Amino acid sequence: AQSVTQPDIHITVSEGASLELRCNYSYGATPYLFWYVQSPGQGLQLLLKYFSGDTLVQGIKGFEAEFKRSQSSFNLRKPSVHWSDAAEYFCAVGASNTGTASKLTFGTGTRLQVTL
Amino acid sequence: NAGVTQTPKFHILKTGQSMTLQCAQDMNHGYMSWYRQDPGMGLRLIYYSAAAGTTDKEVPNGYNVSRLNTEDFPLRLVSAAPSQTSVYLCASSYQDRGPNQPQHFGDGTRLSIL
């Protein structure tokens, strides 16, 4: 069975500082990987996804993530954080062997706080 | 664009009562799913439907769904228990077209069971 680990429950960064959120997955084949963001009282919004090809993927809002097969990781990065980035971030894995990424397994989330 | 609409946004139930959470999408998506979100637990898949007329469950008890048409995917709590206190999120996507078709989420229903 697939699984996702987000080791950091809560991270605080200063506005303008760089950000890296960690995500490790467990899956037997090449996974489909996603990062979602959730603002308070809102649903989840897709930031970016990886399923094949270039291991460095670009997403919305200036985010990027790098797939590292050897480390089973898919860390999310942003060079300069804005106060509006404060939210909860979820990493998720979808099963590639069924031909669909629709059944997702989520990590427990990382809450990002941005100080001014 | 409405996207995925969930109602109600908040509700309080008493133990043993039943309730239906509504989810509707207007994007002609074949695939719909329900997750519950609990602090420190992330999102957990409860039920999904690959198309109208089909459903499949991920957790065994306490929930029921129907998929009579493409647009609607209601989730029913048969006899509510305090352990079902959670935020319920509905999502939809195009049917089985892989990761190029991301899931769209509703804003959730926050349900408290006393």
PDB file of C-alpha atoms in Angstrom, chain A residues 32-82:
ATOM      1  CA  TYR A  32       2.007  10.117  -9.195  1.00  0.00           C
ATOM      2  CA  LEU A  33       2.852  12.886  -6.701  1.00  0.00           C
ATOM      3  CA  PHE A  34       0.998  16.045  -5.798  1.00  0.00           C
ATOM      4  CA  TRP A  35       1.188  19.054  -3.552  1.00  0.00           C
ATOM      5  CA  TYR A  36      -2.010  20.758  -2.443  1.00  0.00           C
ATOM      6  CA  VAL A  37      -2.538  23.893  -0.368  1.00  0.00           C
ATOM      7  CA  GLN A  38      -5.469  24.594   1.920  1.00  0.00           C
ATOM      8  CA  SER A  39      -6.321  28.013   3.302  1.00  0.00           C
ATOM      9  CA  PRO A  40      -8.530  28.193   6.409  1.00  0.00           C
ATOM     10  CA  GLY A  41     -12.130  27.257   5.667  1.00  0.00           C
ATOM     11  CA  GLN A  42     -11.319  26.385   2.088  1.00  0.00           C
ATOM     12  CA  GLY A  43     -10.946  23.263   0.051  1.00  0.00           C
ATOM     13  CA  LEU A  44      -7.675  22.050  -1.401  1.00  0.00           C
ATOM     14  CA  GLN A  45      -6.005  23.709  -4.347  1.00  0.00           C
ATOM     15  CA  LEU A  46      -3.487  21.882  -6.513  1.00  0.00           C
ATOM     16  CA  LEU A  47      -0.046  23.515  -6.512  1.00  0.00           C
ATOM     17  CA  LEU A  48       1.792  21.080  -8.766  1.00  0.00           C
ATOM     18  CA  LYS A  49       2.064  17.465  -9.800  1.00  0.00           C
ATOM     19  CA  TYR A  50       4.615  14.961 -11.013  1.00  0.00           C
ATOM     20  CA  PHE A  51       3.988  11.812 -13.007  1.00  0.00           C
ATOM     21  CA  SER A  52       6.924  11.414 -15.388  1.00  0.00           C
ATOM     22  CA  GLY A  53       9.682  13.269 -17.198  1.00  0.00           C
ATOM     23  CA  ASP A  54      11.564  16.210 -15.747  1.00  0.00           C
ATOM     24  CA  THR A  55      12.042  15.643 -12.051  1.00  0.00           C
ATOM     25  CA  LEU A  56      11.852  19.358 -11.252  1.00  0.00           C
ATOM     26  CA  VAL A  57       8.291  20.555 -11.664  1.00  0.00           C
ATOM     27  CA  GLN A  58       6.991  24.084 -11.564  1.00  0.00           C
ATOM     28  CA  GLY A  59       3.659  24.973 -10.066  1.00  0.00           C
ATOM     29  CA  ILE A  60       1.455  27.926  -9.363  1.00  0.00           C
ATOM     30  CA  LYS A  61       2.265  30.785  -6.993  1.00  0.00           C
ATOM     31  CA  GLY A  62       6.022  30.400  -7.558  1.00  0.00           C
ATOM     32  CA  PHE A  63       6.296  26.921  -6.027  1.00  0.00           C
ATOM     33  CA  GLU A  64       8.422  24.090  -7.364  1.00  0.00           C
ATOM     34  CA  ALA A  65       9.105  20.533  -6.270  1.00  0.00           C
ATOM     35  CA  GLU A  66      11.774  17.985  -7.061  1.00  0.00           C
ATOM     36  CA  PHE A  67      11.182  14.272  -7.368  1.00  0.00           C
ATOM     37  CA  LYS A  68      14.111  12.234  -6.054  1.00  0.00           C
ATOM     38  CA  ARG A  69      13.558   8.547  -6.601  1.00  0.00           C
ATOM     39  CA  SER A  70      16.661   7.497  -4.651  1.00  0.00           C
ATOM     40  CA  GLN A  71      15.384   9.309  -1.578  1.00  0.00           C
ATOM     41  CA  SER A  72      11.669   8.618  -2.142  1.00  0.00           C
ATOM     42  CA  SER A  73      11.101  12.320  -1.700  1.00  0.00           C
ATOM     43  CA  PHE A  74       9.092  15.088  -3.319  1.00  0.00           C
ATOM     44  CA  ASN A  75       9.986  18.252  -1.424  1.00  0.00           C
ATOM     45  CA  LEU A  76       8.222  21.529  -2.080  1.00  0.00           C
ATOM     46  CA  ARG A  77      10.243  24.740  -2.356  1.00  0.00           C
ATOM     47  CA  LYS A  78       9.749  28.432  -2.793  1.00  0.00           C
ATOM     48  CA  PRO A  79      12.619  30.936  -3.024  1.00  0.00           C
ATOM     49  CA  SER A  80      10.851  33.823  -1.298  1.00  0.00           C
ATOM     50  CA  VAL A  81       7.777  33.350   0.873  1.00  0.00           C
ATOM     51  CA  HIS A  82       4.931  35.864   0.968  1.00  0.00           C
TER      52      HIS A  82
END
